[in-house]
mmCIF file of C-alpha atoms and ligand atoms in Angstrom:
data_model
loop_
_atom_site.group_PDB
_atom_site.id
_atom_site.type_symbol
_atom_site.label_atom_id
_atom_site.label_comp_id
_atom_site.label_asym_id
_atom_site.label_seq_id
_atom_site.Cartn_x
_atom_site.Cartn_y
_atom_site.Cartn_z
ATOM 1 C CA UNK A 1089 0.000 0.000 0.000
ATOM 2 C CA UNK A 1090 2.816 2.613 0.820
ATOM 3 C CA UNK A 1091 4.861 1.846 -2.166
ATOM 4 C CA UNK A 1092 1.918 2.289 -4.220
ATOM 5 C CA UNK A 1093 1.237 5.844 -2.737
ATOM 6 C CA UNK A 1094 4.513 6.763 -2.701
ATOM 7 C CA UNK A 1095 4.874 5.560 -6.869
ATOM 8 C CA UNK A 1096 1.859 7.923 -7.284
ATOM 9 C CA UNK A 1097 3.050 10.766 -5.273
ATOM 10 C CA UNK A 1098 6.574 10.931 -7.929
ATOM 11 C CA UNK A 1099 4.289 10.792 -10.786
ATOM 12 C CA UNK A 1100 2.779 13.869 -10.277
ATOM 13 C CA UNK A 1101 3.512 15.959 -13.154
ATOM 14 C CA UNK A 1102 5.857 13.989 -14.615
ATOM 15 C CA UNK A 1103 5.279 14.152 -18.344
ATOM 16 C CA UNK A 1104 4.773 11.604 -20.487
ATOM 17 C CA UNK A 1105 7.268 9.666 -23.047
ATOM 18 C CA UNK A 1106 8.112 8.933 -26.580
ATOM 19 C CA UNK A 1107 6.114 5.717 -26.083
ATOM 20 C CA UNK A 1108 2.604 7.384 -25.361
ATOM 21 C CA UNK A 1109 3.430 9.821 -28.359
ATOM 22 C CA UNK A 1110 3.909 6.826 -30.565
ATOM 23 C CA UNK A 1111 0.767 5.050 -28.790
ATOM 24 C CA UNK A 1112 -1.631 8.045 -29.661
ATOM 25 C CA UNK A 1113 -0.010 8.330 -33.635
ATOM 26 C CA UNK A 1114 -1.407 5.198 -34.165
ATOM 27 C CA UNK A 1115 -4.855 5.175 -32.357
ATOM 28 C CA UNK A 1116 -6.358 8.896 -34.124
ATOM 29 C CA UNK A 1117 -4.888 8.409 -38.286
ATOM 30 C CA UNK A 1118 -8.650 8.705 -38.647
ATOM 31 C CA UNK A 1119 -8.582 6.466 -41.378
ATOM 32 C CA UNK A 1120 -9.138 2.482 -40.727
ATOM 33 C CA UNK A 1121 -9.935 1.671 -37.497
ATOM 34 C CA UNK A 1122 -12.518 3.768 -35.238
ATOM 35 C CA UNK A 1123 -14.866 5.009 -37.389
ATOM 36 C CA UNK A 1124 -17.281 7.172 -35.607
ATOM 37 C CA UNK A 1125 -21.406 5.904 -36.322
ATOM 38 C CA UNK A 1126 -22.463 9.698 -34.992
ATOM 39 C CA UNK A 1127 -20.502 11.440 -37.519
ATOM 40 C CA UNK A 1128 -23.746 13.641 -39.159
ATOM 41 C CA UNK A 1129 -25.043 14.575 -35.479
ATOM 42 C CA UNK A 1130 -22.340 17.358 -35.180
ATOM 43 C CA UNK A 1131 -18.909 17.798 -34.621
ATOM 44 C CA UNK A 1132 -18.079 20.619 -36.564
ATOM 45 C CA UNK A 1133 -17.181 18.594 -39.436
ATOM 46 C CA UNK A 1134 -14.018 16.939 -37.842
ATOM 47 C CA UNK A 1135 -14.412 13.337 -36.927
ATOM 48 C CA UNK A 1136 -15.684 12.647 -33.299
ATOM 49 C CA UNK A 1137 -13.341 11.194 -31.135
ATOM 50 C CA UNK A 1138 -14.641 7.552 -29.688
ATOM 51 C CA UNK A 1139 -14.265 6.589 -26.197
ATOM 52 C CA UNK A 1140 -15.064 3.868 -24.264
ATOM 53 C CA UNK A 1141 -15.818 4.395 -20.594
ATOM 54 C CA UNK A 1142 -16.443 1.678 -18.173
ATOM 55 C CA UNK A 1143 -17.930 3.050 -15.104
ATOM 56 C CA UNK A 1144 -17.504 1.486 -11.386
ATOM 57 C CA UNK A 1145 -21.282 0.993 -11.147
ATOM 58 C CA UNK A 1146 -24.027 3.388 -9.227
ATOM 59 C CA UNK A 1147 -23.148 2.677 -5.644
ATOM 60 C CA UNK A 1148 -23.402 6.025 -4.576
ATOM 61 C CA UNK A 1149 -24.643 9.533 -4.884
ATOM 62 C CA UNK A 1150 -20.578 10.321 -5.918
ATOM 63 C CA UNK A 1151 -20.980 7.872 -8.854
ATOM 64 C CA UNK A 1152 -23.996 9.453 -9.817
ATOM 65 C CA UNK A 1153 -22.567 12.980 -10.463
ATOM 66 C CA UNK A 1154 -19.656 11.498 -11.714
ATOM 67 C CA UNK A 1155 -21.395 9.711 -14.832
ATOM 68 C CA UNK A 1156 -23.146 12.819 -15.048
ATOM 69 C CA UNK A 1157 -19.811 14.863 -15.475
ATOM 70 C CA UNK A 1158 -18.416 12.565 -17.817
ATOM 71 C CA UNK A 1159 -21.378 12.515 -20.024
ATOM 72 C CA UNK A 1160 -22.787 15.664 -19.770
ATOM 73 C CA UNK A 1161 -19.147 16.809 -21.292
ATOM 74 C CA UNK A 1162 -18.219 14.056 -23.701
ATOM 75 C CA UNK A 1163 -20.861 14.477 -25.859
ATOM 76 C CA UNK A 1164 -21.052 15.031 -29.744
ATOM 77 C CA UNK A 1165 -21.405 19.063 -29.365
ATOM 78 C CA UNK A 1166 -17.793 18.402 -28.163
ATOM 79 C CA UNK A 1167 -16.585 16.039 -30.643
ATOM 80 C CA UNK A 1168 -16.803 13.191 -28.625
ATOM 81 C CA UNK A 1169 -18.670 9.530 -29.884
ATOM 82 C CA UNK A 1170 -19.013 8.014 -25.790
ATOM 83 C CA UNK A 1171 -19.844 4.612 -25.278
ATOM 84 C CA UNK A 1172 -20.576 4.169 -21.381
ATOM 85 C CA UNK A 1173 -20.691 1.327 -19.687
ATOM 86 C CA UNK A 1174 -21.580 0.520 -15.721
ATOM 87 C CA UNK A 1175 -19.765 -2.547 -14.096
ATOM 88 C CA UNK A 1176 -21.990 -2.850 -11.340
ATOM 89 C CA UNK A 1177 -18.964 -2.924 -8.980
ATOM 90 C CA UNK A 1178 -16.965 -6.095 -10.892
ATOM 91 C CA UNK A 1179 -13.420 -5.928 -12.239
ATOM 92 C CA UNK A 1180 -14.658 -9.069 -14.726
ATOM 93 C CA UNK A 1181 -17.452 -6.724 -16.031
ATOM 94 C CA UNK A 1182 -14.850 -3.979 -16.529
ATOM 95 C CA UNK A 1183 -12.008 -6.266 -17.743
ATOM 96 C CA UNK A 1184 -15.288 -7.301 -20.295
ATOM 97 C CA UNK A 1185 -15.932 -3.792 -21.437
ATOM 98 C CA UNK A 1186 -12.421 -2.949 -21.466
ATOM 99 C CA UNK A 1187 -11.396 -6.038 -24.081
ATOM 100 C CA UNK A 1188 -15.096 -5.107 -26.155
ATOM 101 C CA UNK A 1189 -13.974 -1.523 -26.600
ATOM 102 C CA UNK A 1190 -10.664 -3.274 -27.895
ATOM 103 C CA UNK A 1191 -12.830 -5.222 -30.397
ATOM 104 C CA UNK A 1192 -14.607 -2.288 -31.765
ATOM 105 C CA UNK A 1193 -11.285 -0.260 -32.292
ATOM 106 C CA UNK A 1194 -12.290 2.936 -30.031
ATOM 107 C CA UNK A 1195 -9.778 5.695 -30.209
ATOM 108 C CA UNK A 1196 -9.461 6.059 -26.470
ATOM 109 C CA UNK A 1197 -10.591 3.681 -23.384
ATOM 110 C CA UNK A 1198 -11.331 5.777 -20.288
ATOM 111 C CA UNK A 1199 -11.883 3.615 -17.084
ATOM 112 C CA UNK A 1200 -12.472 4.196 -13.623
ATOM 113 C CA UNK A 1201 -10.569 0.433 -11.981
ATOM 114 C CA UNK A 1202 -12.914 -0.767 -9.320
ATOM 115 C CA UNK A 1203 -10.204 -2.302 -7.463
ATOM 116 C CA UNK A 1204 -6.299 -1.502 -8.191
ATOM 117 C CA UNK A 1205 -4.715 -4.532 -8.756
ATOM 118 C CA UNK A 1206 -5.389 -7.048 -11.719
ATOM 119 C CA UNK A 1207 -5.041 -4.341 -14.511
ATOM 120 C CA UNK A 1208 -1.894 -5.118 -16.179
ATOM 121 C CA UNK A 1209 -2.904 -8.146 -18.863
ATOM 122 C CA UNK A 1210 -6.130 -6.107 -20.270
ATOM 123 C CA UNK A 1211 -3.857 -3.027 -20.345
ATOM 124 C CA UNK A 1212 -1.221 -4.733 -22.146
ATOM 125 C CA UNK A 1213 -3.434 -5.857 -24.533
ATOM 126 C CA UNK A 1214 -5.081 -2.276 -25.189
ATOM 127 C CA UNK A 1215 -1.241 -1.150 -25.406
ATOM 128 C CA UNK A 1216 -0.774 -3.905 -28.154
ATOM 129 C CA UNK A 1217 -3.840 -2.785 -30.021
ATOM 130 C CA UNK A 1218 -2.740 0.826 -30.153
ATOM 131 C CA UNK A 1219 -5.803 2.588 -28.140
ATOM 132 C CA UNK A 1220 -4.519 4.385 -25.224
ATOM 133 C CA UNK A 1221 -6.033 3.860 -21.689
ATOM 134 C CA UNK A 1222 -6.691 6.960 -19.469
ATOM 135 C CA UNK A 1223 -7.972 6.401 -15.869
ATOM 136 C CA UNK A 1224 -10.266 8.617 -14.045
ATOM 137 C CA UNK A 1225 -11.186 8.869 -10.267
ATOM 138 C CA UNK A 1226 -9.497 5.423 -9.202
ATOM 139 C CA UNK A 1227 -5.394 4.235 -9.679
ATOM 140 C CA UNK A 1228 -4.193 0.943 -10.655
ATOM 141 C CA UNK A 1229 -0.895 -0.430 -8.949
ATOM 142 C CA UNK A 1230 0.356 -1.562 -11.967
ATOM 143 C CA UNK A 1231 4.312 -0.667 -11.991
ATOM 144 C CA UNK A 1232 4.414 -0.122 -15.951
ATOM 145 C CA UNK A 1233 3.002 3.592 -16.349
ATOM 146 C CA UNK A 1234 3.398 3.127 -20.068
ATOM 147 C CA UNK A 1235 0.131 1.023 -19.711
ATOM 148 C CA UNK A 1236 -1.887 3.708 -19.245
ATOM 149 C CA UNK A 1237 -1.732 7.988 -20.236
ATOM 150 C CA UNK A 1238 -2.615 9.841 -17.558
ATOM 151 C CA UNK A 1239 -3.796 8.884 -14.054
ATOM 152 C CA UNK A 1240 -6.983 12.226 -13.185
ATOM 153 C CA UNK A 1241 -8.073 12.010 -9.510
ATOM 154 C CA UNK A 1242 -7.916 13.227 -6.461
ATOM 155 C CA UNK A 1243 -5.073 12.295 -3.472
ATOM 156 C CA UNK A 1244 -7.273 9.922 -1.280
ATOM 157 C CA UNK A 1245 -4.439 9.504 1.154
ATOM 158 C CA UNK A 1246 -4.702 13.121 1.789
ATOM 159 C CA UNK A 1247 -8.766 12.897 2.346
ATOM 160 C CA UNK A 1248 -7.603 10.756 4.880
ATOM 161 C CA UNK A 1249 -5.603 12.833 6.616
ATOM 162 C CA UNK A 1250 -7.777 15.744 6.623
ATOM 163 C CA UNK A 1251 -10.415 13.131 7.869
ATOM 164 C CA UNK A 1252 -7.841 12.089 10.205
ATOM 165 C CA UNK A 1253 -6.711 15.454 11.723
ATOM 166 C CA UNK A 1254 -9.914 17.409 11.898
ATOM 167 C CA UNK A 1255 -10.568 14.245 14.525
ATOM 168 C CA UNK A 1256 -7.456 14.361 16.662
ATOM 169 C CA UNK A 1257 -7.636 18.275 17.074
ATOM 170 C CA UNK A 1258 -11.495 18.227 17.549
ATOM 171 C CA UNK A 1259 -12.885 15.376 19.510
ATOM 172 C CA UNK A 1260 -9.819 13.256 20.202
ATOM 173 C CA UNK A 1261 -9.090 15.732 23.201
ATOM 174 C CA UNK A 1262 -10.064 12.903 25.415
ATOM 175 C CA UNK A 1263 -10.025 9.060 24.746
ATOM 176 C CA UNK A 1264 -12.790 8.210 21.925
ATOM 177 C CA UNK A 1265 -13.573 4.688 20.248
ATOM 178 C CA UNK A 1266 -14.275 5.206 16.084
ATOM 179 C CA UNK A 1267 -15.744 2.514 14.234
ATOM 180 C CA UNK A 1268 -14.531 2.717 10.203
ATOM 181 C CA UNK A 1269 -16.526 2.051 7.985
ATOM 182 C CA UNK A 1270 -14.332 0.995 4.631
ATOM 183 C CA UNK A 1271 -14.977 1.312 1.281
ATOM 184 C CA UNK A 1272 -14.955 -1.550 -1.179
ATOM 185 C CA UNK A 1273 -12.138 -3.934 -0.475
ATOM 186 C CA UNK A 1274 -8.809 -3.419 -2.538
ATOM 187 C CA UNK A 1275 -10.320 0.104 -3.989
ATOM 188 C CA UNK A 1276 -7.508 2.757 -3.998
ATOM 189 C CA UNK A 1277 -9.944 5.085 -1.787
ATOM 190 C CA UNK A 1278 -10.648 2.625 0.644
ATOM 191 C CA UNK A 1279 -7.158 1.721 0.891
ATOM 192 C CA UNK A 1280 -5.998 4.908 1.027
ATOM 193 C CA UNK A 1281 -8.560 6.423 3.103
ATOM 194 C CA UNK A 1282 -7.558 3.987 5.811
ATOM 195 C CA UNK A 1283 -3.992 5.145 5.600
ATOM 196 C CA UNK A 1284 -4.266 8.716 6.306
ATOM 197 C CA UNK A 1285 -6.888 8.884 8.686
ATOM 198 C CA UNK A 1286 -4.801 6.223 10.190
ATOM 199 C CA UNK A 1287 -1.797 7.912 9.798
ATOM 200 C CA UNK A 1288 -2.994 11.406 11.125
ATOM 201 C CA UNK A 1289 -4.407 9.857 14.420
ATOM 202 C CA UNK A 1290 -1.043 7.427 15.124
ATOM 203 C CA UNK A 1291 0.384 9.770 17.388
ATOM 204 C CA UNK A 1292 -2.916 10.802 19.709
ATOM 205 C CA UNK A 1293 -3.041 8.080 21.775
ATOM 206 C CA UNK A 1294 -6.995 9.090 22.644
ATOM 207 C CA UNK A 1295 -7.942 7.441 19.358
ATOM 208 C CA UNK A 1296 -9.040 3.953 19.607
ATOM 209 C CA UNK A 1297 -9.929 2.142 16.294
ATOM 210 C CA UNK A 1298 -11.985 -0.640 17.836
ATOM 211 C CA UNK A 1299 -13.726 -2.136 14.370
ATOM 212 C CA UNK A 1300 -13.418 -1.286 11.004
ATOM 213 C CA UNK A 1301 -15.338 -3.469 7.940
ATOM 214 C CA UNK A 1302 -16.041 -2.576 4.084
ATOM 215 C CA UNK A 1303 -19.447 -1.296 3.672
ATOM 216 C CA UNK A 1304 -18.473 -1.320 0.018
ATOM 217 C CA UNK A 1305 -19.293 2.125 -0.242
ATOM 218 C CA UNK A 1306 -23.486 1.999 -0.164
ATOM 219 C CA UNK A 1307 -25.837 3.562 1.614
ATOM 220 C CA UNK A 1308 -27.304 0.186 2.229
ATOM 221 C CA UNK A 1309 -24.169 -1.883 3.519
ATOM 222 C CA UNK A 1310 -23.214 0.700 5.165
ATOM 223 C CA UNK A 1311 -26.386 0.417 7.549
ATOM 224 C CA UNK A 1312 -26.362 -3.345 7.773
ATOM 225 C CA UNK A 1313 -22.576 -2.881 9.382
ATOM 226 C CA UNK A 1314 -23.344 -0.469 11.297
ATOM 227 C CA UNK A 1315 -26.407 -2.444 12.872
ATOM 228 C CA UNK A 1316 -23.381 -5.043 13.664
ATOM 229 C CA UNK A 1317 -21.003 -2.656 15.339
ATOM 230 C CA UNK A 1318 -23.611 -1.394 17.622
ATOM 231 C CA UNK A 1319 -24.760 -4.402 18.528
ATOM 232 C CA UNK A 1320 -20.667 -5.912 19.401
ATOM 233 C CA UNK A 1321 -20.037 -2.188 21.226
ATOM 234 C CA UNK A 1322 -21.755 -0.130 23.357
ATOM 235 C CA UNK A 1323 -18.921 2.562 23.379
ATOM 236 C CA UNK A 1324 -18.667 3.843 20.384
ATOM 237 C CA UNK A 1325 -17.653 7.263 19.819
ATOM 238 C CA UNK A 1326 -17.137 7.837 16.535
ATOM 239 C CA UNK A 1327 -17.708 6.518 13.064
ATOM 240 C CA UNK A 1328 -15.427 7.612 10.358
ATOM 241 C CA UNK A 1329 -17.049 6.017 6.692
ATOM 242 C CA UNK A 1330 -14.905 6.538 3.708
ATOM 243 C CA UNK A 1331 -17.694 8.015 2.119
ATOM 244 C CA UNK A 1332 -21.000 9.895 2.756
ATOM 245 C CA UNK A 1333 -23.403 7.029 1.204
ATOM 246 C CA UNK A 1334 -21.939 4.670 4.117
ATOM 247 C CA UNK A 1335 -22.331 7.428 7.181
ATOM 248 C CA UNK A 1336 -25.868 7.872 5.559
ATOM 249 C CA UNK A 1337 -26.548 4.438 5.931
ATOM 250 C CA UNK A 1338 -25.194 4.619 9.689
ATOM 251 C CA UNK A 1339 -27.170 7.357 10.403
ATOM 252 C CA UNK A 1340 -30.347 5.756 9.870
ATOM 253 C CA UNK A 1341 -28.765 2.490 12.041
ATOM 254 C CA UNK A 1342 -27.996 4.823 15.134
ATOM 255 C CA UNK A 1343 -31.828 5.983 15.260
ATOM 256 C CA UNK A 1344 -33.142 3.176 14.834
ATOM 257 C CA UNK A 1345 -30.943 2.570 17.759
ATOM 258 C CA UNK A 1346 -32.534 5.055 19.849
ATOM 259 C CA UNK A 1347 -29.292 7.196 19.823
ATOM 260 C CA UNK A 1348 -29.005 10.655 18.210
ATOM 261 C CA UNK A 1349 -26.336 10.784 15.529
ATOM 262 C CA UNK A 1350 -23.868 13.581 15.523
ATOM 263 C CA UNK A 1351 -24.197 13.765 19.174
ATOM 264 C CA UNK A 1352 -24.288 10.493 20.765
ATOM 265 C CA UNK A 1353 -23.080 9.324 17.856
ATOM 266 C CA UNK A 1354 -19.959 11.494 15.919
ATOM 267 C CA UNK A 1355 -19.821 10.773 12.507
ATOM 268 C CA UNK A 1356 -16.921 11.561 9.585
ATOM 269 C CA UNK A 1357 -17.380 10.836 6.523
ATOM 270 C CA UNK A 1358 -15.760 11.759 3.066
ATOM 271 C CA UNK A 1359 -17.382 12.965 -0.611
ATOM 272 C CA UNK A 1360 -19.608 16.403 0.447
ATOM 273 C CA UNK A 1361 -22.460 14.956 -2.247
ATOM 274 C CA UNK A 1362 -25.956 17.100 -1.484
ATOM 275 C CA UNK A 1363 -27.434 14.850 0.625
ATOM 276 C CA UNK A 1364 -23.801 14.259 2.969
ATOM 277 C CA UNK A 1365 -23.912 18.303 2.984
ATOM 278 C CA UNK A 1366 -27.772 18.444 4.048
ATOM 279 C CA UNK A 1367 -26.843 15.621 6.653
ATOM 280 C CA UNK A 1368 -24.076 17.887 8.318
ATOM 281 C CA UNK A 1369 -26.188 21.193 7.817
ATOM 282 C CA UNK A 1370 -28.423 19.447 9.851
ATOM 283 C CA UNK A 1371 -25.800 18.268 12.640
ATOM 284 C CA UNK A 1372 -26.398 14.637 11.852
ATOM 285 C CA UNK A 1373 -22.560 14.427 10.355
ATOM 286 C CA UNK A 1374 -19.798 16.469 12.290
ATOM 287 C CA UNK A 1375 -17.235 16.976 9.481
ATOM 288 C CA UNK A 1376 -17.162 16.367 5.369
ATOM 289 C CA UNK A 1377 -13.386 16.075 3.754
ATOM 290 C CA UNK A 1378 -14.683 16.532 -0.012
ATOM 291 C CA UNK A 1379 -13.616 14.670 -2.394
ATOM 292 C CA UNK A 1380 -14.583 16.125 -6.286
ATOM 293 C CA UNK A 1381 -16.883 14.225 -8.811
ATOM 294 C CA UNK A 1382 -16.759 16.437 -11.462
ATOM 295 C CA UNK A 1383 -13.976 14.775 -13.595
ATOM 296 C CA UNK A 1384 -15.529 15.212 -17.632
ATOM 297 C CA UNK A 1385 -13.731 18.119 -18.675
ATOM 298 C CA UNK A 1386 -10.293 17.224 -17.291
ATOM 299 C CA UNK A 1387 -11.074 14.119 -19.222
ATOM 300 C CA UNK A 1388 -12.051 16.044 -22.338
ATOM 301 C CA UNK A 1389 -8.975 17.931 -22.201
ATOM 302 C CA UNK A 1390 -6.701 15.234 -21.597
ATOM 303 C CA UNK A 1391 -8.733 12.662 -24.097
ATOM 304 C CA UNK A 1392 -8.175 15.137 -27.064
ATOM 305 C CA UNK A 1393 -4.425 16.324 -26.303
ATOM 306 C CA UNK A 1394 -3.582 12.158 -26.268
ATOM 307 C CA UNK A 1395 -5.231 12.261 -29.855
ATOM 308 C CA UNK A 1396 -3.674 15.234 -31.230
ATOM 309 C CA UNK A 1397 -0.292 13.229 -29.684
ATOM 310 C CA UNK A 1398 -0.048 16.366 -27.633
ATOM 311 C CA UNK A 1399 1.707 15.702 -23.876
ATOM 312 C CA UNK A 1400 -0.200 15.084 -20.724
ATOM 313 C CA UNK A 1401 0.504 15.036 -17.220
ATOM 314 C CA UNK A 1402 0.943 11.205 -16.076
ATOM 315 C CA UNK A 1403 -0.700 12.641 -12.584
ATOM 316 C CA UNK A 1404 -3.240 15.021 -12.602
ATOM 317 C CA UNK A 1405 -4.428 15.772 -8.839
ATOM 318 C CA UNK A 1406 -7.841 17.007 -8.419
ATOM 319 C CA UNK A 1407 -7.838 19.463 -5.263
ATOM 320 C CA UNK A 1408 -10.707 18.441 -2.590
ATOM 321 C CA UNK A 1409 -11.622 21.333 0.539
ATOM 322 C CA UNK A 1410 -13.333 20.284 4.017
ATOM 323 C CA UNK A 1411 -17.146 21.119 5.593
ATOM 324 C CA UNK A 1412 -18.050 21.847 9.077
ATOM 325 C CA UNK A 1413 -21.105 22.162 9.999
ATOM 326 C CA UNK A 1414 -21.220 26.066 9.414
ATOM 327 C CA UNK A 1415 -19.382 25.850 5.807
ATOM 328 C CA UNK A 1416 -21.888 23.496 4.861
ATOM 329 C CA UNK A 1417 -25.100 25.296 5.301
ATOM 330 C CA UNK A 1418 -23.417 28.485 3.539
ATOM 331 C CA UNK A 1419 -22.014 26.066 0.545
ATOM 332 C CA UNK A 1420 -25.509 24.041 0.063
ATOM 333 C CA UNK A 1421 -27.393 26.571 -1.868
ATOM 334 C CA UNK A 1422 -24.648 26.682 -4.628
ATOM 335 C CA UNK A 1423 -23.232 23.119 -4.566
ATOM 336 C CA UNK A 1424 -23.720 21.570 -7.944
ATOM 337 C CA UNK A 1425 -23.464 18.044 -6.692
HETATM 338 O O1 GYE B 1972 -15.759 8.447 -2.647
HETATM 339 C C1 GYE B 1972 -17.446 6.919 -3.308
HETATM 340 C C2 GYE B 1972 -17.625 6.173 -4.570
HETATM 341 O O2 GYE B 1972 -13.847 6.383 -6.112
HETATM 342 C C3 GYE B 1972 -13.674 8.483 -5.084
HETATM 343 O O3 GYE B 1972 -16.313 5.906 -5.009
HETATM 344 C C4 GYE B 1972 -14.572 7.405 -5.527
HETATM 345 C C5 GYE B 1972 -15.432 6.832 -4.425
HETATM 346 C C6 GYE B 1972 -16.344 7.814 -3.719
HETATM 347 O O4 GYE B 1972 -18.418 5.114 -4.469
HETATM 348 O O5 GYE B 1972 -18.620 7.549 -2.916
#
């Protein structure tokens, strides 16, 4: 887990090489290969460019404005041809989509890698086909970085920290139990989400981890573990879910536990979605690290400088802020997800 954060960290803004330049020659000739069905919808003329995005699934009210991003910007007004596709939260589904937008010769596969290991064969093989592979929101730990362009997302280790810190200095002044609730297991934000909250609470000894289980990042599983952690502890403090969907979830657990949440209850969570925000505007969540959905036109932008063979950034790191309870009822009214 370390090495893999520390890879990512030295990547940032290191350009990419000769390779990718050679990749991207290949994949947008415009001839052959990739021929674009939506040619006479728009486009001003030029061909649209053809990507093929496989999407984590719908798990949460993050995903949700994410697709929306993505396809609310690659459209044909744009130049774009998308093909979408939602793996309902399975790397086979996505390793599926990946090889079928292989098949049909796309100029550019865009994925968002439910998990981060397991990438490397179906990248190879997109690498041997010529299409170039850019990944949104998640990371791979796959040590080749010519497998893939450009990594867009934000630093989840940092969400942690923030997570992590706003804890220690606010509520860990005396001892306190948390409860985690994880993301979906292996996921770069679950993993890294765990490191630095855990990370920026090793050194206050008044913060007790005392369970921690993957609510796989719904609102759903995150209330069925919750249920379980209440009934193995009667001392919890704290709950710190890696994202809003899961502390939702909780929420709804602790009153149907007869306990108020935010007070009896402290809950963390991460994302700052609209109904996360409304939650802590309402003092039912304590503290929001954000964590941005909006990724389409950094994809855009990257996606068409890969085609033109143009130079990207192999790490491009999407800045999140933090919510208390005051910044988030001033925020609401304006937040666009
Ligand atoms: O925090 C969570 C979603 O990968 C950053 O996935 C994303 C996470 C997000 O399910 O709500």
């Amino acid at each position: 887990m370390f090495s893999t954060t520390k890879a990512r960290t030295r990547l940032t803004g290191v350009l990419a090489g000769a390779a990718v330049l050679a990749l991207a020659a290949c994949s947008s000739g415009g001839d052959g290969g990739g021929d674009t069905a939506g040619g006479e919808g728009g486009g001003g003329g030029g061909d649209l460019i053809t990507v093929g995005f496989s999407q984590v699934g719908a798990e949460s009210g993050w995903r949700a404005a994410n697709t929306k991003s993505i396809q609310d910007t690659l459209t044909e007004e744009n130049g774009f041809d998308l093909k979408f596709s939602d793996a309902q939260q399975k790397q086979e589904n996505q390793i599926q989509a990946i090889r079928s937008y292989i098949a049909q010769g796309v100029d550019v596969i865009a994925f968002s890698p439910v998990v981060e290991s397991g990438w490397d064969s179906v990248l190879e093989e997109a690498k041997q086909a010529g299409i170039p592979v850019v990944l949104t929101d998640r990371a791979v730990d796959s040590e080749d970085e010519t497998l893939y362009e450009s990594f867009i997302g934000s630093d989840f280790v940092l969400e942690g920290e923030m997570a992590g810190e706003w804890v220690s200095e606010n509520l860990a002044t005396e001892p306190i139990n948390v409860v985690e609730l994880q993301g979906t297991t292996g996921a770069a934000p679950a993993i890294d989400r765990k490191k630095g909250f855990e990370d920026a609470t090793a050194d206050n000894p008044n913060v007790t981890i005392i369970d921690s289980q993957t609510g796989n990042f719904t609102r759903s599983e995150g209330k069925t573990v919750m249920e379980g952690f209440l009934q193995a502890h009667d001392d919890i403090d704290l709950v710190y879910a890696h994202n809003d969907d899961m502390g939702l979830g909780a929420i709804e657990a602790i009153e149907a536990a007869g306990l108020v949440p935010g007070e009896d209850i402290k809950i963390v969570t991460v994302d700052a979605v609209k109904d996360g925000m409304q939650a802590l505007a309402d003092g039912k969540i304590n503290f929001i690290v954000e964590c941005n959905p909006l990724l389409g036109p950094d994809l855009a932008e990257v996606i068409k400088k890969v085609v033109a063979g143009e130079e990207v950034e192999k790490r491009i790191v999407v800045e999140d802020q933090s919510f208390t309870q005051e910044q988030a009822i001033e925020a609401l009214p304006t937040r666009e997800y």
